[in-house]
Structure formats: C-alpha cells, structure tokens
mmCIF file of C-alpha atoms in Angstrom:
data_model
loop_
_atom_site.group_PDB
_atom_site.id
_atom_site.type_symbol
_atom_site.label_atom_id
_atom_site.label_comp_id
_atom_site.label_asym_id
_atom_site.label_seq_id
_atom_site.Cartn_x
_atom_site.Cartn_y
_atom_site.Cartn_z
ATOM 1 C CA UNK A 1323 6.523 6.125 -59.200
ATOM 2 C CA UNK A 1324 7.754 8.659 -61.844
ATOM 3 C CA UNK A 1325 4.919 10.199 -63.886
ATOM 4 C CA UNK A 1326 5.166 10.048 -67.701
ATOM 5 C CA UNK A 1327 6.422 12.881 -69.645
ATOM 6 C CA UNK A 1328 3.905 14.681 -72.269
ATOM 7 C CA UNK A 1329 5.000 16.657 -74.962
ATOM 8 C CA UNK A 1330 4.935 20.614 -74.371
ATOM 9 C CA UNK A 1331 1.480 22.306 -75.668
ATOM 10 C CA UNK A 1332 1.600 25.166 -77.758
ATOM 11 C CA UNK A 1333 1.967 28.703 -76.145
ATOM 12 C CA UNK A 1334 -1.009 29.792 -78.222
ATOM 13 C CA UNK A 1335 -3.313 27.425 -76.242
ATOM 14 C CA UNK A 1336 -2.777 29.286 -73.170
ATOM 15 C CA UNK A 1337 -3.850 32.803 -74.880
ATOM 16 C CA UNK A 1338 -6.747 31.117 -76.420
ATOM 17 C CA UNK A 1339 -10.274 32.771 -75.745
ATOM 18 C CA UNK A 1340 -11.425 29.560 -74.008
ATOM 19 C CA UNK A 1341 -8.575 29.350 -71.808
ATOM 20 C CA UNK A 1342 -8.683 33.008 -70.913
ATOM 21 C CA UNK A 1343 -12.538 32.827 -70.248
ATOM 22 C CA UNK A 1344 -12.106 29.860 -67.936
ATOM 23 C CA UNK A 1345 -9.419 31.815 -66.151
ATOM 24 C CA UNK A 1346 -11.395 35.116 -65.696
ATOM 25 C CA UNK A 1347 -14.293 32.984 -64.361
ATOM 26 C CA UNK A 1348 -12.091 31.114 -61.883
ATOM 27 C CA UNK A 1349 -12.831 27.705 -63.209
ATOM 28 C CA UNK A 1350 -9.229 25.692 -63.244
ATOM 29 C CA UNK A 1351 -11.551 22.462 -63.736
ATOM 30 C CA UNK A 1352 -12.291 23.841 -67.276
ATOM 31 C CA UNK A 1353 -8.315 24.699 -67.950
ATOM 32 C CA UNK A 1354 -7.399 21.070 -67.122
ATOM 33 C CA UNK A 1355 -10.219 19.658 -69.454
ATOM 34 C CA UNK A 1356 -8.860 21.804 -72.258
ATOM 35 C CA UNK A 1357 -5.428 20.781 -71.536
ATOM 36 C CA UNK A 1358 -6.475 17.240 -71.333
ATOM 37 C CA UNK A 1359 -8.375 17.368 -74.464
ATOM 38 C CA UNK A 1360 -5.383 19.046 -76.356
ATOM 39 C CA UNK A 1361 -3.336 15.888 -75.104
ATOM 40 C CA UNK A 1362 -5.991 13.554 -76.660
ATOM 41 C CA UNK A 1363 -6.527 12.050 -73.327
ATOM 42 C CA UNK A 1364 -9.870 10.471 -71.771
ATOM 43 C CA UNK A 1365 -10.543 11.398 -68.049
ATOM 44 C CA UNK A 1366 -9.788 7.872 -67.082
ATOM 45 C CA UNK A 1367 -6.502 7.977 -69.039
ATOM 46 C CA UNK A 1368 -5.544 11.105 -67.348
ATOM 47 C CA UNK A 1369 -6.432 9.868 -64.171
ATOM 48 C CA UNK A 1370 -4.413 6.691 -64.403
ATOM 49 C CA UNK A 1371 -1.411 8.586 -65.370
ATOM 50 C CA UNK A 1372 -1.698 11.062 -62.447
ATOM 51 C CA UNK A 1373 -2.715 8.328 -59.816
ATOM 52 C CA UNK A 1374 -6.488 9.583 -59.414
ATOM 53 C CA UNK A 1375 -9.763 8.096 -60.356
ATOM 54 C CA UNK A 1376 -11.537 9.170 -63.319
ATOM 55 C CA UNK A 1377 -14.635 10.372 -61.055
ATOM 56 C CA UNK A 1378 -12.103 12.722 -59.274
ATOM 57 C CA UNK A 1379 -10.972 14.191 -62.781
ATOM 58 C CA UNK A 1380 -14.409 14.303 -63.661
ATOM 59 C CA UNK A 1381 -15.577 16.073 -60.456
ATOM 60 C CA UNK A 1382 -12.643 18.698 -60.813
ATOM 61 C CA UNK A 1383 -13.428 19.352 -64.590
ATOM 62 C CA UNK A 1384 -17.141 20.059 -63.977
ATOM 63 C CA UNK A 1385 -16.200 22.290 -61.030
ATOM 64 C CA UNK A 1386 -18.937 20.647 -58.662
ATOM 65 C CA UNK A 1387 -16.265 20.786 -55.881
ATOM 66 C CA UNK A 1388 -15.961 24.471 -54.415
ATOM 67 C CA UNK A 1389 -12.927 23.685 -52.748
ATOM 68 C CA UNK A 1390 -10.510 22.287 -55.231
ATOM 69 C CA UNK A 1391 -8.027 19.807 -54.090
ATOM 70 C CA UNK A 1392 -4.766 21.686 -54.451
ATOM 71 C CA UNK A 1393 -2.813 18.162 -54.549
ATOM 72 C CA UNK A 1394 -4.789 17.344 -57.716
ATOM 73 C CA UNK A 1395 -4.108 20.452 -59.281
ATOM 74 C CA UNK A 1396 -0.381 20.725 -58.400
ATOM 75 C CA UNK A 1397 0.142 17.133 -60.128
ATOM 76 C CA UNK A 1398 -1.970 18.102 -63.202
ATOM 77 C CA UNK A 1399 -0.205 21.491 -63.467
ATOM 78 C CA UNK A 1400 3.205 19.391 -63.765
ATOM 79 C CA UNK A 1401 1.700 16.492 -65.660
ATOM 80 C CA UNK A 1402 -0.198 18.383 -68.376
ATOM 81 C CA UNK A 1403 2.377 21.506 -68.726
ATOM 82 C CA UNK A 1404 -0.227 24.004 -67.345
ATOM 83 C CA UNK A 1405 1.225 27.376 -66.542
ATOM 84 C CA UNK A 1406 0.433 27.415 -62.599
ATOM 85 C CA UNK A 1407 -1.078 30.878 -62.569
ATOM 86 C CA UNK A 1408 -3.873 29.465 -64.825
ATOM 87 C CA UNK A 1409 -4.724 26.959 -62.153
ATOM 88 C CA UNK A 1410 -4.575 29.576 -59.094
ATOM 89 C CA UNK A 1411 -1.314 28.077 -57.952
ATOM 90 C CA UNK A 1412 0.742 31.190 -58.544
ATOM 91 C CA UNK A 1413 0.454 34.799 -58.530
ATOM 92 C CA UNK A 1414 -1.436 35.819 -61.774
ATOM 93 C CA UNK A 1415 -1.889 38.684 -63.779
ATOM 94 C CA UNK A 1416 -5.203 40.934 -63.521
ATOM 95 C CA UNK A 1417 -8.187 38.714 -64.782
ATOM 96 C CA UNK A 1418 -9.647 39.697 -67.867
ATOM 97 C CA UNK A 1419 -13.253 40.880 -67.730
ATOM 98 C CA UNK A 1420 -15.795 38.121 -68.671
ATOM 99 C CA UNK A 1421 -16.610 39.735 -71.875
ATOM 100 C CA UNK A 1422 -19.144 42.677 -71.729
ATOM 101 C CA UNK A 1423 -21.165 40.730 -69.056
ATOM 102 C CA UNK A 1424 -21.980 43.726 -66.723
ATOM 103 C CA UNK A 1425 -23.001 46.186 -69.726
ATOM 104 C CA UNK A 1426 -24.688 43.640 -71.598
ATOM 105 C CA UNK A 1427 -27.296 42.793 -68.843
ATOM 106 C CA UNK A 1428 -27.864 46.314 -67.488
ATOM 107 C CA UNK A 1429 -25.138 46.007 -64.625
ATOM 108 C CA UNK A 1430 -23.238 49.334 -64.560
ATOM 109 C CA UNK A 1431 -19.663 48.943 -65.046
ATOM 110 C CA UNK A 1432 -18.831 50.907 -62.011
ATOM 111 C CA UNK A 1433 -20.374 48.329 -59.703
ATOM 112 C CA UNK A 1434 -17.751 45.948 -60.696
ATOM 113 C CA UNK A 1435 -14.106 46.684 -59.477
ATOM 114 C CA UNK A 1436 -11.034 44.955 -59.670
ATOM 115 C CA UNK A 1437 -10.740 44.670 -55.708
ATOM 116 C CA UNK A 1438 -14.055 45.229 -54.379
ATOM 117 C CA UNK A 1439 -17.856 44.408 -55.412
ATOM 118 C CA UNK A 1440 -20.456 47.111 -54.717
ATOM 119 C CA UNK A 1441 -23.498 45.799 -52.797
ATOM 120 C CA UNK A 1442 -26.090 47.081 -55.318
ATOM 121 C CA UNK A 1443 -24.669 44.387 -57.647
ATOM 122 C CA UNK A 1444 -26.625 41.856 -55.873
ATOM 123 C CA UNK A 1445 -29.936 43.302 -56.511
ATOM 124 C CA UNK A 1446 -28.927 43.995 -60.047
ATOM 125 C CA UNK A 1447 -28.328 40.262 -60.467
ATOM 126 C CA UNK A 1448 -31.429 39.324 -58.865
ATOM 127 C CA UNK A 1449 -33.539 41.274 -60.818
ATOM 128 C CA UNK A 1450 -32.027 40.008 -63.983
ATOM 129 C CA UNK A 1451 -32.466 36.334 -62.697
ATOM 130 C CA UNK A 1452 -36.097 36.988 -62.619
ATOM 131 C CA UNK A 1453 -35.935 38.789 -66.369
ATOM 132 C CA UNK A 1454 -34.213 35.737 -67.761
ATOM 133 C CA UNK A 1455 -36.633 33.616 -65.863
ATOM 134 C CA UNK A 1456 -39.669 35.182 -67.254
ATOM 135 C CA UNK A 1457 -38.181 34.941 -70.685
ATOM 136 C CA UNK A 1458 -37.837 31.261 -70.126
ATOM 137 C CA UNK A 1459 -41.464 30.898 -69.151
ATOM 138 C CA UNK A 1460 -42.897 32.780 -71.998
ATOM 139 C CA UNK A 1461 -40.356 32.655 -75.008
ATOM 140 C CA UNK A 1462 -37.716 30.310 -76.356
ATOM 141 C CA UNK A 1463 -35.075 29.285 -74.004
ATOM 142 C CA UNK A 1464 -32.341 28.105 -76.506
ATOM 143 C CA UNK A 1465 -30.901 31.769 -76.702
ATOM 144 C CA UNK A 1466 -30.653 32.224 -73.103
ATOM 145 C CA UNK A 1467 -28.324 29.650 -72.370
ATOM 146 C CA UNK A 1468 -24.968 31.442 -73.104
ATOM 147 C CA UNK A 1469 -26.437 34.414 -71.412
ATOM 148 C CA UNK A 1470 -27.200 32.473 -68.320
ATOM 149 C CA UNK A 1471 -23.867 30.877 -68.309
ATOM 150 C CA UNK A 1472 -22.108 34.232 -68.535
ATOM 151 C CA UNK A 1473 -24.172 35.507 -65.501
ATOM 152 C CA UNK A 1474 -23.178 32.422 -63.528
ATOM 153 C CA UNK A 1475 -19.471 33.212 -64.128
ATOM 154 C CA UNK A 1476 -19.968 36.613 -63.013
ATOM 155 C CA UNK A 1477 -21.598 35.861 -59.821
ATOM 156 C CA UNK A 1478 -19.079 33.047 -59.082
ATOM 157 C CA UNK A 1479 -16.186 35.276 -59.914
ATOM 158 C CA UNK A 1480 -17.578 38.211 -57.705
ATOM 159 C CA UNK A 1481 -18.403 35.993 -54.769
ATOM 160 C CA UNK A 1482 -14.616 34.894 -54.652
ATOM 161 C CA UNK A 1483 -13.731 38.818 -53.875
ATOM 162 C CA UNK A 1484 -16.363 39.729 -51.991
ATOM 163 C CA UNK A 1485 -16.425 39.908 -48.022
ATOM 164 C CA UNK A 1486 -18.531 39.236 -45.151
ATOM 165 C CA UNK A 1487 -22.661 39.183 -45.689
ATOM 166 C CA UNK A 1488 -22.057 40.296 -49.352
ATOM 167 C CA UNK A 1489 -20.121 37.135 -50.244
ATOM 168 C CA UNK A 1490 -22.810 34.917 -48.832
ATOM 169 C CA UNK A 1491 -25.285 36.973 -51.037
ATOM 170 C CA UNK A 1492 -22.984 36.239 -54.094
ATOM 171 C CA UNK A 1493 -22.667 32.644 -52.959
ATOM 172 C CA UNK A 1494 -26.753 32.500 -52.978
ATOM 173 C CA UNK A 1495 -26.850 34.074 -56.499
ATOM 174 C CA UNK A 1496 -24.448 32.017 -58.128
ATOM 175 C CA UNK A 1497 -26.232 28.896 -56.717
ATOM 176 C CA UNK A 1498 -29.601 30.384 -58.156
ATOM 177 C CA UNK A 1499 -28.095 30.942 -61.705
ATOM 178 C CA UNK A 1500 -26.505 27.271 -61.450
ATOM 179 C CA UNK A 1501 -29.782 25.814 -60.904
ATOM 180 C CA UNK A 1502 -31.593 27.792 -63.745
ATOM 181 C CA UNK A 1503 -28.668 26.733 -65.942
ATOM 182 C CA UNK A 1504 -29.298 23.268 -64.952
ATOM 183 C CA UNK A 1505 -32.793 23.751 -65.978
ATOM 184 C CA UNK A 1506 -32.049 25.091 -69.353
ATOM 185 C CA UNK A 1507 -29.827 22.037 -69.987
ATOM 186 C CA UNK A 1508 -32.740 19.568 -69.012
ATOM 187 C CA UNK A 1509 -35.222 21.807 -71.242
ATOM 188 C CA UNK A 1510 -32.495 20.969 -74.028
ATOM 189 C CA UNK A 1511 -32.487 17.103 -73.331
ATOM 190 C CA UNK A 1512 -29.089 17.208 -71.597
ATOM 191 C CA UNK A 1513 -29.713 15.530 -68.303
ATOM 192 C CA UNK A 1514 -26.291 14.394 -67.379
ATOM 193 C CA UNK A 1515 -25.380 18.385 -67.536
ATOM 194 C CA UNK A 1516 -28.552 19.279 -65.880
ATOM 195 C CA UNK A 1517 -27.694 16.889 -62.985
ATOM 196 C CA UNK A 1518 -23.981 18.197 -62.671
ATOM 197 C CA UNK A 1519 -25.452 22.166 -62.381
ATOM 198 C CA UNK A 1520 -28.174 21.058 -60.135
ATOM 199 C CA UNK A 1521 -25.531 19.525 -57.772
ATOM 200 C CA UNK A 1522 -23.481 22.691 -58.149
ATOM 201 C CA UNK A 1523 -26.386 24.752 -57.010
ATOM 202 C CA UNK A 1524 -26.940 22.399 -54.116
ATOM 203 C CA UNK A 1525 -23.329 22.760 -52.778
ATOM 204 C CA UNK A 1526 -23.345 26.451 -53.166
ATOM 205 C CA UNK A 1527 -26.699 26.690 -51.362
ATOM 206 C CA UNK A 1528 -25.492 24.732 -48.796
ATOM 207 C CA UNK A 1529 -22.276 26.880 -48.326
ATOM 208 C CA UNK A 1530 -24.566 30.055 -48.147
ATOM 209 C CA UNK A 1531 -26.718 28.094 -45.530
ATOM 210 C CA UNK A 1532 -29.909 28.940 -47.580
ATOM 211 C CA UNK A 1533 -32.577 26.538 -46.972
ATOM 212 C CA UNK A 1534 -34.823 27.573 -49.845
ATOM 213 C CA UNK A 1535 -32.011 26.810 -52.218
ATOM 214 C CA UNK A 1536 -30.865 23.644 -50.725
ATOM 215 C CA UNK A 1537 -34.586 22.548 -50.719
ATOM 216 C CA UNK A 1538 -35.287 23.443 -54.217
ATOM 217 C CA UNK A 1539 -32.298 21.732 -55.536
ATOM 218 C CA UNK A 1540 -33.557 18.536 -53.993
ATOM 219 C CA UNK A 1541 -36.889 19.343 -55.931
ATOM 220 C CA UNK A 1542 -35.056 19.763 -58.937
ATOM 221 C CA UNK A 1543 -32.979 16.621 -58.631
ATOM 222 C CA UNK A 1544 -36.354 14.803 -57.911
ATOM 223 C CA UNK A 1545 -37.626 16.163 -61.187
ATOM 224 C CA UNK A 1546 -34.537 14.603 -62.993
ATOM 225 C CA UNK A 1547 -35.203 10.980 -61.339
ATOM 226 C CA UNK A 1548 -38.608 11.321 -62.460
ATOM 227 C CA UNK A 1549 -37.476 11.844 -66.082
ATOM 228 C CA UNK A 1550 -35.216 8.885 -65.290
ATOM 229 C CA UNK A 1551 -38.410 6.990 -64.341
ATOM 230 C CA UNK A 1552 -37.050 6.051 -60.833
ATOM 231 C CA UNK A 1553 -40.125 6.665 -58.497
ATOM 232 C CA UNK A 1554 -38.140 5.704 -55.329
ATOM 233 C CA UNK A 1555 -35.554 8.384 -56.109
ATOM 234 C CA UNK A 1556 -38.406 11.017 -56.845
ATOM 235 C CA UNK A 1557 -39.874 10.347 -53.530
ATOM 236 C CA UNK A 1558 -36.752 10.084 -51.350
ATOM 237 C CA UNK A 1559 -35.170 13.348 -52.923
ATOM 238 C CA UNK A 1560 -38.531 15.126 -52.147
ATOM 239 C CA UNK A 1561 -38.581 13.996 -48.851
ATOM 240 C CA UNK A 1562 -35.108 15.423 -48.463
ATOM 241 C CA UNK A 1563 -36.280 18.675 -49.489
ATOM 242 C CA UNK A 1564 -39.128 18.733 -47.031
ATOM 243 C CA UNK A 1565 -36.515 17.978 -44.285
ATOM 244 C CA UNK A 1566 -34.945 21.413 -44.706
ATOM 245 C CA UNK A 1567 -35.749 23.666 -41.975
ATOM 246 C CA UNK A 1568 -37.174 27.209 -42.647
ATOM 247 C CA UNK A 1569 -38.073 26.921 -46.158
ATOM 248 C CA UNK A 1570 -40.722 29.095 -47.574
ATOM 249 C CA UNK A 1571 -44.232 27.916 -48.104
ATOM 250 C CA UNK A 1572 -44.078 28.004 -51.838
ATOM 251 C CA UNK A 1573 -40.957 25.581 -51.713
ATOM 252 C CA UNK A 1574 -42.576 23.229 -49.383
ATOM 253 C CA UNK A 1575 -45.454 23.067 -51.696
ATOM 254 C CA UNK A 1576 -43.320 22.138 -54.713
ATOM 255 C CA UNK A 1577 -41.439 19.647 -52.687
ATOM 256 C CA UNK A 1578 -44.920 17.953 -51.689
ATOM 257 C CA UNK A 1579 -46.102 18.145 -55.074
ATOM 258 C CA UNK A 1580 -43.074 16.459 -56.316
ATOM 259 C CA UNK A 1581 -43.400 13.544 -53.760
ATOM 260 C CA UNK A 1582 -46.971 13.376 -55.214
ATOM 261 C CA UNK A 1583 -45.394 12.629 -58.394
ATOM 262 C CA UNK A 1584 -43.408 9.830 -57.092
ATOM 263 C CA UNK A 1585 -46.213 8.066 -55.269
ATOM 264 C CA UNK A 1586 -48.240 8.351 -58.680
ATOM 265 C CA UNK A 1587 -45.313 6.685 -60.512
ATOM 266 C CA UNK A 1588 -45.182 4.299 -57.776
ATOM 267 C CA UNK A 1589 -48.866 3.625 -58.313
ATOM 268 C CA UNK A 1590 -49.915 4.492 -54.805
ATOM 269 C CA UNK A 1591 -53.197 6.606 -55.129
ATOM 270 C CA UNK A 1592 -53.656 7.152 -51.659
ATOM 271 C CA UNK A 1593 -50.419 8.752 -50.859
ATOM 272 C CA UNK A 1594 -50.343 10.701 -53.735
ATOM 273 C CA UNK A 1595 -53.707 12.384 -53.582
ATOM 274 C CA UNK A 1596 -53.150 13.219 -49.873
ATOM 275 C CA UNK A 1597 -49.941 14.920 -50.694
ATOM 276 C CA UNK A 1598 -51.735 16.961 -53.327
ATOM 277 C CA UNK A 1599 -54.336 17.862 -51.014
ATOM 278 C CA UNK A 1600 -51.634 19.253 -48.690
ATOM 279 C CA UNK A 1601 -50.032 21.351 -51.711
ATOM 280 C CA UNK A 1602 -53.703 22.746 -52.380
ATOM 281 C CA UNK A 1603 -54.064 23.727 -48.610
ATOM 282 C CA UNK A 1604 -50.776 25.610 -48.582
ATOM 283 C CA UNK A 1605 -51.233 27.010 -52.406
ATOM 284 C CA UNK A 1606 -54.599 28.614 -51.193
ATOM 285 C CA UNK A 1607 -52.649 30.546 -48.693
ATOM 286 C CA UNK A 1608 -50.119 31.859 -51.021
ATOM 287 C CA UNK A 1609 -49.647 35.468 -51.403
ATOM 288 C CA UNK A 1610 -48.391 37.107 -54.638
ATOM 289 C CA UNK A 1611 -44.805 37.856 -54.748
ATOM 290 C CA UNK A 1612 -44.040 41.515 -54.719
ATOM 291 C CA UNK A 1613 -40.869 43.345 -56.300
ATOM 292 C CA UNK A 1614 -38.590 42.863 -59.127
ATOM 293 C CA UNK A 1615 -35.895 40.580 -57.823
ATOM 294 C CA UNK A 1616 -36.122 36.987 -58.328
ATOM 295 C CA UNK A 1617 -37.324 34.688 -55.389
ATOM 296 C CA UNK A 1618 -37.547 30.942 -55.731
ATOM 297 C CA UNK A 1619 -41.155 29.747 -56.889
ATOM 298 C CA UNK A 1620 -42.007 33.549 -57.406
ATOM 299 C CA UNK A 1621 -44.602 32.123 -60.316
ATOM 300 C CA UNK A 1622 -46.003 29.144 -58.513
ATOM 301 C CA UNK A 1623 -49.674 29.394 -57.560
ATOM 302 C CA UNK A 1624 -52.758 27.427 -56.899
ATOM 303 C CA UNK A 1625 -53.335 27.152 -60.477
ATOM 304 C CA UNK A 1626 -50.501 24.776 -60.905
ATOM 305 C CA UNK A 1627 -52.050 22.547 -58.396
ATOM 306 C CA UNK A 1628 -54.933 21.441 -60.456
ATOM 307 C CA UNK A 1629 -52.711 20.728 -63.505
ATOM 308 C CA UNK A 1630 -50.593 18.481 -61.245
ATOM 309 C CA UNK A 1631 -53.680 16.600 -59.906
ATOM 310 C CA UNK A 1632 -54.488 15.887 -63.554
ATOM 311 C CA UNK A 1633 -51.138 15.028 -64.365
ATOM 312 C CA UNK A 1634 -50.702 12.413 -61.545
ATOM 313 C CA UNK A 1635 -54.278 10.983 -62.237
ATOM 314 C CA UNK A 1636 -52.958 10.234 -65.577
ATOM 315 C CA UNK A 1637 -49.798 8.637 -64.385
ATOM 316 C CA UNK A 1638 -52.181 6.496 -61.946
ATOM 317 C CA UNK A 1639 -53.960 5.306 -65.027
ATOM 318 C CA UNK A 1640 -57.068 7.121 -64.493
ATOM 319 C CA UNK A 1641 -57.344 8.969 -67.663
ATOM 320 C CA UNK A 1642 -60.896 9.688 -67.524
ATOM 321 C CA UNK A 1643 -60.755 11.563 -64.152
ATOM 322 C CA UNK A 1644 -57.625 13.369 -65.457
ATOM 323 C CA UNK A 1645 -59.346 14.534 -68.645
ATOM 324 C CA UNK A 1646 -62.264 15.961 -66.485
ATOM 325 C CA UNK A 1647 -59.631 17.691 -64.143
ATOM 326 C CA UNK A 1648 -57.760 19.068 -67.153
ATOM 327 C CA UNK A 1649 -61.130 20.464 -68.538
ATOM 328 C CA UNK A 1650 -62.189 21.959 -65.123
ATOM 329 C CA UNK A 1651 -58.670 23.780 -65.068
ATOM 330 C CA UNK A 1652 -58.513 24.871 -68.853
ATOM 331 C CA UNK A 1653 -59.846 28.290 -68.322
ATOM 332 C CA UNK A 1654 -56.991 28.878 -65.910
ATOM 333 C CA UNK A 1655 -54.192 27.774 -68.300
ATOM 334 C CA UNK A 1656 -53.231 31.364 -69.063
ATOM 335 C CA UNK A 1657 -52.019 31.706 -65.469
ATOM 336 C CA UNK A 1658 -49.158 29.169 -65.956
ATOM 337 C CA UNK A 1659 -46.021 29.568 -68.246
ATOM 338 C CA UNK A 1660 -46.107 28.928 -71.894
ATOM 339 C CA UNK A 1661 -43.997 25.889 -71.946
ATOM 340 C CA UNK A 1662 -46.028 24.346 -69.233
ATOM 341 C CA UNK A 1663 -49.226 24.738 -70.828
ATOM 342 C CA UNK A 1664 -47.604 22.955 -73.880
ATOM 343 C CA UNK A 1665 -46.736 19.869 -71.611
ATOM 344 C CA UNK A 1666 -50.174 19.769 -70.095
ATOM 345 C CA UNK A 1667 -51.961 20.125 -73.631
ATOM 346 C CA UNK A 1668 -49.604 17.218 -74.727
ATOM 347 C CA UNK A 1669 -50.574 15.063 -71.522
ATOM 348 C CA UNK A 1670 -54.242 15.916 -72.166
ATOM 349 C CA UNK A 1671 -53.998 14.676 -75.664
ATOM 350 C CA UNK A 1672 -52.588 11.518 -74.501
ATOM 351 C CA UNK A 1673 -55.316 11.109 -71.872
ATOM 352 C CA UNK A 1674 -58.121 11.618 -74.465
ATOM 353 C CA UNK A 1675 -56.430 9.243 -76.574
ATOM 354 C CA UNK A 1676 -56.480 6.690 -73.954
ATOM 355 C CA UNK A 1677 -60.275 7.463 -73.655
ATOM 356 C CA UNK A 1678 -60.914 6.670 -77.392
ATOM 357 C CA UNK A 1679 -61.421 10.396 -78.073
ATOM 358 C CA UNK A 1680 -58.911 10.278 -80.981
ATOM 359 C CA UNK A 1681 -60.073 13.055 -83.039
ATOM 360 C CA UNK A 1682 -59.995 15.499 -80.002
ATOM 361 C CA UNK A 1683 -56.770 13.802 -78.931
ATOM 362 C CA UNK A 1684 -55.437 14.915 -82.461
ATOM 363 C CA UNK A 1685 -56.643 18.351 -82.271
ATOM 364 C CA UNK A 1686 -55.277 18.908 -78.707
ATOM 365 C CA UNK A 1687 -51.872 17.392 -79.643
ATOM 366 C CA UNK A 1688 -51.643 19.728 -82.594
ATOM 367 C CA UNK A 1689 -52.050 22.703 -80.083
ATOM 368 C CA UNK A 1690 -49.576 21.466 -78.090
ATOM 369 C CA UNK A 1691 -47.232 21.295 -81.210
ATOM 370 C CA UNK A 1692 -47.624 24.733 -81.678
ATOM 371 C CA UNK A 1693 -46.555 25.656 -78.453
ATOM 372 C CA UNK A 1694 -43.528 23.373 -78.934
ATOM 373 C CA UNK A 1695 -42.588 25.345 -81.836
ATOM 374 C CA UNK A 1696 -43.249 28.776 -80.182
ATOM 375 C CA UNK A 1697 -41.284 27.661 -76.867
ATOM 376 C CA UNK A 1698 -38.648 25.494 -78.887
ATOM 377 C CA UNK A 1699 -39.474 22.871 -76.172
ATOM 378 C CA UNK A 1700 -38.021 19.298 -76.193
ATOM 379 C CA UNK A 1701 -40.224 18.560 -73.166
ATOM 380 C CA UNK A 1702 -43.389 19.226 -75.114
ATOM 381 C CA UNK A 1703 -42.182 17.198 -77.962
ATOM 382 C CA UNK A 1704 -41.218 14.349 -75.809
ATOM 383 C CA UNK A 1705 -44.874 14.244 -74.267
ATOM 384 C CA UNK A 1706 -46.398 14.236 -77.824
ATOM 385 C CA UNK A 1707 -44.113 11.057 -78.504
ATOM 386 C CA UNK A 1708 -45.949 9.128 -76.416
ATOM 387 C CA UNK A 1709 -49.094 9.125 -78.957
ATOM 388 C CA UNK A 1710 -47.177 6.900 -81.141
ATOM 389 C CA UNK A 1711 -49.277 3.940 -80.130
ATOM 390 C CA UNK A 1712 -52.168 5.348 -82.033
ATOM 391 C CA UNK A 1713 -50.035 6.154 -85.046
ATOM 392 C CA UNK A 1714 -52.496 3.968 -87.133
ATOM 393 C CA UNK A 1715 -54.977 7.193 -86.747
ATOM 394 C CA UNK A 1716 -53.647 9.299 -89.762
ATOM 395 C CA UNK A 1717 -53.945 12.833 -87.846
ATOM 396 C CA UNK A 1718 -52.104 11.216 -85.204
ATOM 397 C CA UNK A 1719 -49.498 9.647 -87.236
ATOM 398 C CA UNK A 1720 -48.843 13.148 -88.699
ATOM 399 C CA UNK A 1721 -48.850 14.821 -85.514
ATOM 400 C CA UNK A 1722 -46.330 12.369 -84.175
ATOM 401 C CA UNK A 1723 -44.074 12.565 -87.162
ATOM 402 C CA UNK A 1724 -44.056 16.575 -87.101
ATOM 403 C CA UNK A 1725 -43.234 16.402 -83.458
ATOM 404 C CA UNK A 1726 -40.260 14.163 -84.071
ATOM 405 C CA UNK A 1727 -39.141 16.100 -87.405
ATOM 406 C CA UNK A 1728 -38.904 19.437 -85.186
#
C-alpha cells in the first residue's frame, strides 16, 4: 500500500536547537517525535500511516530500545520528510557539542575529542554522579533535572564512540545516569517518565553486563510498583533483583528490603519481618564506601533498616509498634538524607494520629512540611496528604492545606 504524502516541513525546523541537541546526543527517536508533533500527529496516527503499532512508535521516541529498528527509521524518514543524516541513516556532518557540558560539570575539554574518548573521563563522570546524588540527598532536586539529563546525553554519546573496555564503562555510566534521571522524575511526580528511564537503565545495565545496575533497576521498578499499590509486582520485581548473581551486599539488602515492603503491602507480617531481619544482618556487616566515585547504594547503612522496619509496621496496621520503632531510631535520623527524613517524619505523624495522639501528630507533621519545603519534595507532601482523614482537627486541617498549596 502506498504511504500517504505529508506536506514538507520548514527547513528551519531541522536547524532548531531542539533537533540539533537530539542529533548531538544520538537520539533519533527524539527527532522523530519532533517531526511527528510538527505534523500534528498522535503516535497512534503516525503508526497507522506507517504500518507500525503505537507502542513501536512510543518505544522508538522514548529511546528505550538501544538497537534502533532501521526499518522503522527508514520508513519514518520518508513519511515525515526527515533528512536521513538526522536519523543516522546517511553520513552526517560532525556533531555539535552538547552545550557546555564538559566545562560546566568540571570535565576538562581535552578529555572529549571528536574521534576518541580519554579513559580518565569515566572517573570524572562517576565523581560527578556522586556529587549530583549528594545534592539530591541534601538539597532541592528540581534544579538538578536538566543537568542530569545533559550528563546522561554526554555519557550515552561517548559510549557510542568508545571502544573495548572503555565502551563498556561508558555504557555502565550512562545506565547510572538514566536510573538517576528516572528517580528525579519520580520525585517530581512523573511516574510514567520515571518508569521509562528506569527501563532504559535496565537495558543499558544488561548490555554492560553489570549485575549491580541490573539488580538495582529491578529494585527501582519495585519501588514504582509500590507507588502504584501493586504488592505482587513489588515482590516479583524485588525477587528478580535478588536472582542477579554477583550483586553487592548493599544492593542485595535493598532488594530484600523492597521485598519486605511488598509483603507488608500484602499484609504478610511473617514474611515481611523475616526479610527485614535478613536486611539487618547484611547491613550490620557493611563497611563504609571509601572514595569519590559513585557506587550504587554508597549511602545505604544500618540506619535505614530501623526506619524501614517502622514504615513496614505502619503498613501492616501496627501503628503503636511503628511509633515505638520511630522513637527508638529518631536520634539516628541525621544519618539518612534530608528528603528521606521528611518522608519518615510524615509517616510518624500518620502513625501518631492513628494512635489518637493528634497534637503530637500535628507537630511532627509540621516538621515534615518544613523538610518538604527545604527539599521541594513531592514525596513528603504526598505522605502528609494521608492525614486528611483527621481534617476535623484544626491544626491538622491547616497542615494538610499547606501541604496541598505548596
């Protein structure tokens, strides 16, 4: 069947900053999305015209498939009128640098060449990954989002031109930035984008054959399933993480902890607390992570275990035990990151309210609200929203309205 003819798009579109940045980052799917929107087409409409499914178009545009389907790209190049060089289908002019990424993030310009990648760049990117992670832990995450996206694009672009072991290192680093960008999207309340970026991290981790990244991507998928309220998927994904051979003790502890959360959601006290006991045993043997480079779970410690036990007890509808556990751990809260302190303060407020201690619940809730403002955290405000069932108490009504307004 002959494909329909679409009007030619203006040449200025292909010179736009948006297209140039996508080409420089090696993202043909983004170029396709730009052209599709310029033609005022939905993904399903474009798929029907080209003879592909909507999901195929979606996967291509999101960049979730490392090996782009050249057949789809060739079809869309003709249908949408995209110059073939912009999709990597013809010889291209040398790619534009992606903004000032190297200089901006402390990566010397001489490490990024047109035809080669200096091995030292891997270390620079891992150090920067830890810096932005620390910034998210203790400051607001919003300003980090565009920077982390650029850093991912840089790492992904460099892995395409690297060779041998360095290519694998760059693939691994790109996966680490993809996972972090997914987390930032989750913090911002965009769960769809969070899932897409976490899936991209999983694919790149598998391509790099890095068991920690693969296992941790499953842990992150399990976290997203918990937000969605699907206890069975939480457990299944956490168990998938644990099946990865050769993962670090920290990642194994986080996977077991996430499985415990799933069992708590399912109301299985025994399985939940058993998993938490295993987590505690692993966490007690963890040594501090030394060095400036990012490692998955570098900030995870035994101080997280007590907080998660309290959270699980609350989910299991045992609020008095949860309050006792939170009070025991309260002196160590300073050892966990700022936004996480706020989430658990909000959970403690809910536990106190459930026990009828409404004045203390309101006071603790306002502490959490202060942390939410400092961290600009959607997650903390979402936890505070659970207090609305006590809105007949003036202090709690004020608290929940402020949390909603912010």
